[in-house]
Amino acid sequence: LLLSFAPLLGDVFGWTRVQGGAHIGDVYPIAEHGRLPISSNAVIFDLHTEDAATQFPPDYLSLQCLRNAERVPTLISYVGDFELTPDVKHLLLHSPISVSTNLLSQAAQRSTRKFALYGRVSDPYICFNTNNFEFDALDTPLRVACEKFVEQARLHAQGVA
């Protein structure tokens, strides 16, 4: 059913380096992955944008969240709900940060430099991955802006279970 409606938004595709190019990813916690910064860790896969480090990330992502025995929710956050000051938003729109791929990704390039926010200023897209993010490597104003962004993302996170 999900794949029946997805073409109304755009082209359905999968990356061959992620789960063999499956259109629907099968992600669930694996105890042996413990606290690794990958989507199947057994604790939490922190704030990230799907395929953030790729050259052409998708404009849309659909989620099909199935109930699990532990009732662990998938957390989502909408940037339109964030309360960011104009100076923080400006830094995130105009100062590139390093965005890393998931550790299990078979991508040749492990990280790239991108803007945390891009597109329309009034309703921007997000490109962020805190799983391998090095806040300390940033200059102070950009580090503070990124910390405020993450704080807002966590504050406005909603569980989908």
PDB file of C-alpha atoms in Angstrom:
ATOM      1  CA  LEU A   1       0.000   0.000   0.000  1.00  0.00           C
ATOM      2  CA  LEU A   2       2.825   2.403   0.919  1.00  0.00           C
ATOM      3  CA  LEU A   3       4.505   1.957  -2.465  1.00  0.00           C
ATOM      4  CA  SER A   4       1.159   2.503  -4.221  1.00  0.00           C
ATOM      5  CA  PHE A   5       0.893   6.085  -2.956  1.00  0.00           C
ATOM      6  CA  ALA A   6       4.592   7.040  -2.939  1.00  0.00           C
ATOM      7  CA  PRO A   7       4.759   7.838  -6.698  1.00  0.00           C
ATOM      8  CA  LEU A   8       2.281  10.669  -6.111  1.00  0.00           C
ATOM      9  CA  LEU A   9       5.152  12.550  -4.395  1.00  0.00           C
ATOM     10  CA  GLY A  10       8.016  11.515  -6.652  1.00  0.00           C
ATOM     11  CA  ASP A  11      10.154   8.651  -7.903  1.00  0.00           C
ATOM     12  CA  VAL A  12      10.505   5.659  -5.605  1.00  0.00           C
ATOM     13  CA  PHE A  13      14.099   4.458  -5.340  1.00  0.00           C
ATOM     14  CA  GLY A  14      16.523   2.641  -3.093  1.00  0.00           C
ATOM     15  CA  TRP A  15      20.309   2.853  -2.753  1.00  0.00           C
ATOM     16  CA  THR A  16      22.026  -0.365  -3.855  1.00  0.00           C
ATOM     17  CA  ARG A  17      24.537   0.078  -1.024  1.00  0.00           C
ATOM     18  CA  VAL A  18      21.762   0.050   1.593  1.00  0.00           C
ATOM     19  CA  GLN A  19      19.836  -3.204   2.037  1.00  0.00           C
ATOM     20  CA  GLY A  20      20.435  -4.152  -1.585  1.00  0.00           C
ATOM     21  CA  GLY A  21      18.387  -1.252  -2.954  1.00  0.00           C
ATOM     22  CA  ALA A  22      15.144  -2.263  -1.232  1.00  0.00           C
ATOM     23  CA  HIS A  23      12.416   0.356  -1.580  1.00  0.00           C
ATOM     24  CA  ILE A  24      11.280  -0.340   1.961  1.00  0.00           C
ATOM     25  CA  GLY A  25      14.078  -0.563   4.505  1.00  0.00           C
ATOM     26  CA  ASP A  26      13.832  -3.176   7.201  1.00  0.00           C
ATOM     27  CA  VAL A  27      15.341  -1.499  10.279  1.00  0.00           C
ATOM     28  CA  TYR A  28      15.025  -2.951  13.744  1.00  0.00           C
ATOM     29  CA  PRO A  29      17.208  -3.045  16.880  1.00  0.00           C
ATOM     30  CA  ILE A  30      19.866  -5.769  17.114  1.00  0.00           C
ATOM     31  CA  ALA A  31      21.273  -6.394  20.601  1.00  0.00           C
ATOM     32  CA  GLU A  32      24.798  -7.085  19.283  1.00  0.00           C
ATOM     33  CA  HIS A  33      24.916  -3.589  17.759  1.00  0.00           C
ATOM     34  CA  GLY A  34      24.629  -2.099  21.263  1.00  0.00           C
ATOM     35  CA  ARG A  35      25.395   1.630  21.103  1.00  0.00           C
ATOM     36  CA  LEU A  36      26.996   1.724  17.646  1.00  0.00           C
ATOM     37  CA  PRO A  37      25.933   4.866  15.733  1.00  0.00           C
ATOM     38  CA  ILE A  38      23.908   2.842  13.197  1.00  0.00           C
ATOM     39  CA  SER A  39      20.171   2.513  12.637  1.00  0.00           C
ATOM     40  CA  SER A  40      19.992  -1.014  14.067  1.00  0.00           C
ATOM     41  CA  ASN A  41      21.613  -0.221  17.424  1.00  0.00           C
ATOM     42  CA  ALA A  42      19.811  -1.503  20.487  1.00  0.00           C
ATOM     43  CA  VAL A  43      19.572   1.847  22.298  1.00  0.00           C
ATOM     44  CA  ILE A  44      18.773   4.855  20.098  1.00  0.00           C
ATOM     45  CA  PHE A  45      19.733   5.986  16.649  1.00  0.00           C
ATOM     46  CA  ASP A  46      20.064   9.688  17.266  1.00  0.00           C
ATOM     47  CA  LEU A  47      18.898  12.639  15.201  1.00  0.00           C
ATOM     48  CA  HIS A  48      19.729  12.217  11.524  1.00  0.00           C
ATOM     49  CA  THR A  49      18.471  13.023   8.064  1.00  0.00           C
ATOM     50  CA  GLU A  50      18.072   9.968   5.887  1.00  0.00           C
ATOM     51  CA  ASP A  51      20.851   9.806   3.280  1.00  0.00           C
ATOM     52  CA  ALA A  52      22.209  13.198   4.389  1.00  0.00           C
ATOM     53  CA  ALA A  53      25.746  12.529   3.142  1.00  0.00           C
ATOM     54  CA  THR A  54      24.685  11.544  -0.372  1.00  0.00           C
ATOM     55  CA  GLN A  55      25.130  13.932  -3.281  1.00  0.00           C
ATOM     56  CA  PHE A  56      21.412  13.840  -4.143  1.00  0.00           C
ATOM     57  CA  PRO A  57      19.361  13.153  -0.993  1.00  0.00           C
ATOM     58  CA  PRO A  58      15.638  12.495  -1.420  1.00  0.00           C
ATOM     59  CA  ASP A  59      13.153  15.336  -1.037  1.00  0.00           C
ATOM     60  CA  TYR A  60      10.644  13.044   0.661  1.00  0.00           C
ATOM     61  CA  LEU A  61      10.872  10.055   2.947  1.00  0.00           C
ATOM     62  CA  SER A  62       7.929   7.905   3.875  1.00  0.00           C
ATOM     63  CA  LEU A  63       7.921   5.919   7.083  1.00  0.00           C
ATOM     64  CA  GLN A  64       6.072   2.705   7.681  1.00  0.00           C
ATOM     65  CA  CYS A  65       6.420   2.162  11.416  1.00  0.00           C
ATOM     66  CA  LEU A  66       5.357  -1.235  12.655  1.00  0.00           C
ATOM     67  CA  ARG A  67       4.690  -1.947  16.300  1.00  0.00           C
ATOM     68  CA  ASN A  68       7.475  -3.825  17.976  1.00  0.00           C
ATOM     69  CA  ALA A  69       7.289  -5.981  21.092  1.00  0.00           C
ATOM     70  CA  GLU A  70       9.203  -3.366  23.106  1.00  0.00           C
ATOM     71  CA  ARG A  71       6.950  -0.548  21.806  1.00  0.00           C
ATOM     72  CA  VAL A  72      10.020   1.558  20.999  1.00  0.00           C
ATOM     73  CA  PRO A  73       8.805   4.496  18.885  1.00  0.00           C
ATOM     74  CA  THR A  74      10.405   6.029  15.823  1.00  0.00           C
ATOM     75  CA  LEU A  75      10.995   9.691  16.671  1.00  0.00           C
ATOM     76  CA  ILE A  76      10.349  12.348  14.045  1.00  0.00           C
ATOM     77  CA  SER A  77      10.786  16.100  14.208  1.00  0.00           C
ATOM     78  CA  TYR A  78       9.544  18.831  11.855  1.00  0.00           C
ATOM     79  CA  VAL A  79      11.812  21.852  11.318  1.00  0.00           C
ATOM     80  CA  GLY A  80       8.746  24.095  10.964  1.00  0.00           C
ATOM     81  CA  ASP A  81       8.154  23.625  14.691  1.00  0.00           C
ATOM     82  CA  PHE A  82      11.656  24.709  15.689  1.00  0.00           C
ATOM     83  CA  GLU A  83      12.162  28.059  17.381  1.00  0.00           C
ATOM     84  CA  LEU A  84      15.451  29.262  15.900  1.00  0.00           C
ATOM     85  CA  THR A  85      16.638  32.844  16.126  1.00  0.00           C
ATOM     86  CA  PRO A  86      17.450  34.570  12.808  1.00  0.00           C
ATOM     87  CA  ASP A  87      21.207  34.464  13.543  1.00  0.00           C
ATOM     88  CA  VAL A  88      21.139  30.721  14.288  1.00  0.00           C
ATOM     89  CA  LYS A  89      19.096  30.050  11.161  1.00  0.00           C
ATOM     90  CA  HIS A  90      21.492  32.185   9.100  1.00  0.00           C
ATOM     91  CA  LEU A  91      24.518  30.211  10.320  1.00  0.00           C
ATOM     92  CA  LEU A  92      22.826  26.868   9.586  1.00  0.00           C
ATOM     93  CA  LEU A  93      21.839  28.056   6.097  1.00  0.00           C
ATOM     94  CA  HIS A  94      25.234  29.533   5.179  1.00  0.00           C
ATOM     95  CA  SER A  95      27.985  27.653   7.089  1.00  0.00           C
ATOM     96  CA  PRO A  96      28.800  24.133   5.874  1.00  0.00           C
ATOM     97  CA  ILE A  97      29.193  21.308   8.383  1.00  0.00           C
ATOM     98  CA  SER A  98      30.592  17.800   7.992  1.00  0.00           C
ATOM     99  CA  VAL A  99      27.873  15.176   7.470  1.00  0.00           C
ATOM    100  CA  SER A 100      28.855  11.509   7.797  1.00  0.00           C
ATOM    101  CA  THR A 101      27.224   8.387   6.423  1.00  0.00           C
ATOM    102  CA  ASN A 102      25.862   5.580   8.552  1.00  0.00           C
ATOM    103  CA  LEU A 103      28.751   3.289   9.584  1.00  0.00           C
ATOM    104  CA  LEU A 104      27.117   0.337   7.785  1.00  0.00           C
ATOM    105  CA  SER A 105      26.806   2.269   4.530  1.00  0.00           C
ATOM    106  CA  GLN A 106      28.944   0.938   1.724  1.00  0.00           C
ATOM    107  CA  ALA A 107      29.388   4.415   0.263  1.00  0.00           C
ATOM    108  CA  ALA A 108      32.888   5.216  -0.947  1.00  0.00           C
ATOM    109  CA  GLN A 109      32.726   8.715   0.529  1.00  0.00           C
ATOM    110  CA  ARG A 110      32.238   8.579   4.316  1.00  0.00           C
ATOM    111  CA  SER A 111      31.483  12.275   4.832  1.00  0.00           C
ATOM    112  CA  THR A 112      30.836  15.470   2.937  1.00  0.00           C
ATOM    113  CA  ARG A 113      30.404  19.159   3.741  1.00  0.00           C
ATOM    114  CA  LYS A 114      26.866  20.503   3.472  1.00  0.00           C
ATOM    115  CA  PHE A 115      24.604  23.115   4.983  1.00  0.00           C
ATOM    116  CA  ALA A 116      22.503  21.955   7.969  1.00  0.00           C
ATOM    117  CA  LEU A 117      19.548  23.850   6.483  1.00  0.00           C
ATOM    118  CA  TYR A 118      18.987  24.445   2.783  1.00  0.00           C
ATOM    119  CA  GLY A 119      16.243  25.461   0.371  1.00  0.00           C
ATOM    120  CA  ARG A 120      13.652  28.089   1.219  1.00  0.00           C
ATOM    121  CA  VAL A 121      14.478  30.137   4.304  1.00  0.00           C
ATOM    122  CA  SER A 122      10.838  30.054   5.418  1.00  0.00           C
ATOM    123  CA  ASP A 123      10.533  26.237   5.151  1.00  0.00           C
ATOM    124  CA  PRO A 124      14.001  24.691   4.767  1.00  0.00           C
ATOM    125  CA  TYR A 125      15.111  21.112   4.340  1.00  0.00           C
ATOM    126  CA  ILE A 126      17.355  19.545   7.005  1.00  0.00           C
ATOM    127  CA  CYS A 127      20.711  17.856   6.422  1.00  0.00           C
ATOM    128  CA  PHE A 128      22.098  16.698   9.745  1.00  0.00           C
ATOM    129  CA  ASN A 129      23.469  13.545  11.353  1.00  0.00           C
ATOM    130  CA  THR A 130      24.393  13.639  15.042  1.00  0.00           C
ATOM    131  CA  ASN A 131      25.495   9.993  15.170  1.00  0.00           C
ATOM    132  CA  ASN A 132      29.051  10.773  14.041  1.00  0.00           C
ATOM    133  CA  PHE A 133      28.981  14.525  14.502  1.00  0.00           C
ATOM    134  CA  GLU A 134      31.949  16.329  16.056  1.00  0.00           C
ATOM    135  CA  PHE A 135      30.592  19.491  17.656  1.00  0.00           C
ATOM    136  CA  ASP A 136      34.022  20.354  19.088  1.00  0.00           C
ATOM    137  CA  ALA A 137      35.496  20.650  15.582  1.00  0.00           C
ATOM    138  CA  LEU A 138      33.295  23.685  14.814  1.00  0.00           C
ATOM    139  CA  ASP A 139      34.014  27.312  15.582  1.00  0.00           C
ATOM    140  CA  THR A 140      32.036  28.566  18.578  1.00  0.00           C
ATOM    141  CA  PRO A 141      29.141  30.398  16.828  1.00  0.00           C
ATOM    142  CA  LEU A 142      28.441  27.449  14.484  1.00  0.00           C
ATOM    143  CA  ARG A 143      28.815  24.908  17.313  1.00  0.00           C
ATOM    144  CA  VAL A 144      26.295  26.855  19.422  1.00  0.00           C
ATOM    145  CA  ALA A 145      23.917  27.102  16.427  1.00  0.00           C
ATOM    146  CA  CYS A 146      24.159  23.337  15.843  1.00  0.00           C
ATOM    147  CA  GLU A 147      23.582  22.631  19.534  1.00  0.00           C
ATOM    148  CA  LYS A 148      20.476  24.857  19.522  1.00  0.00           C
ATOM    149  CA  PHE A 149      19.244  23.085  16.380  1.00  0.00           C
ATOM    150  CA  VAL A 150      19.669  19.648  18.002  1.00  0.00           C
ATOM    151  CA  GLU A 151      18.024  20.911  21.193  1.00  0.00           C
ATOM    152  CA  GLN A 152      14.981  22.050  19.181  1.00  0.00           C
ATOM    153  CA  ALA A 153      14.848  18.792  17.225  1.00  0.00           C
ATOM    154  CA  ARG A 154      14.791  16.785  20.447  1.00  0.00           C
ATOM    155  CA  LEU A 155      12.323  19.147  22.112  1.00  0.00           C
ATOM    156  CA  HIS A 156       9.853  18.772  19.227  1.00  0.00           C
ATOM    157  CA  ALA A 157      10.403  15.062  18.613  1.00  0.00           C
ATOM    158  CA  GLN A 158       7.209  13.036  18.350  1.00  0.00           C
ATOM    159  CA  GLY A 159       7.030   9.288  18.736  1.00  0.00           C
ATOM    160  CA  VAL A 160       5.422   7.218  15.995  1.00  0.00           C
ATOM    161  CA  ALA A 161       4.796   3.653  17.146  1.00  0.00           C
TER     162      ALA A 161
END
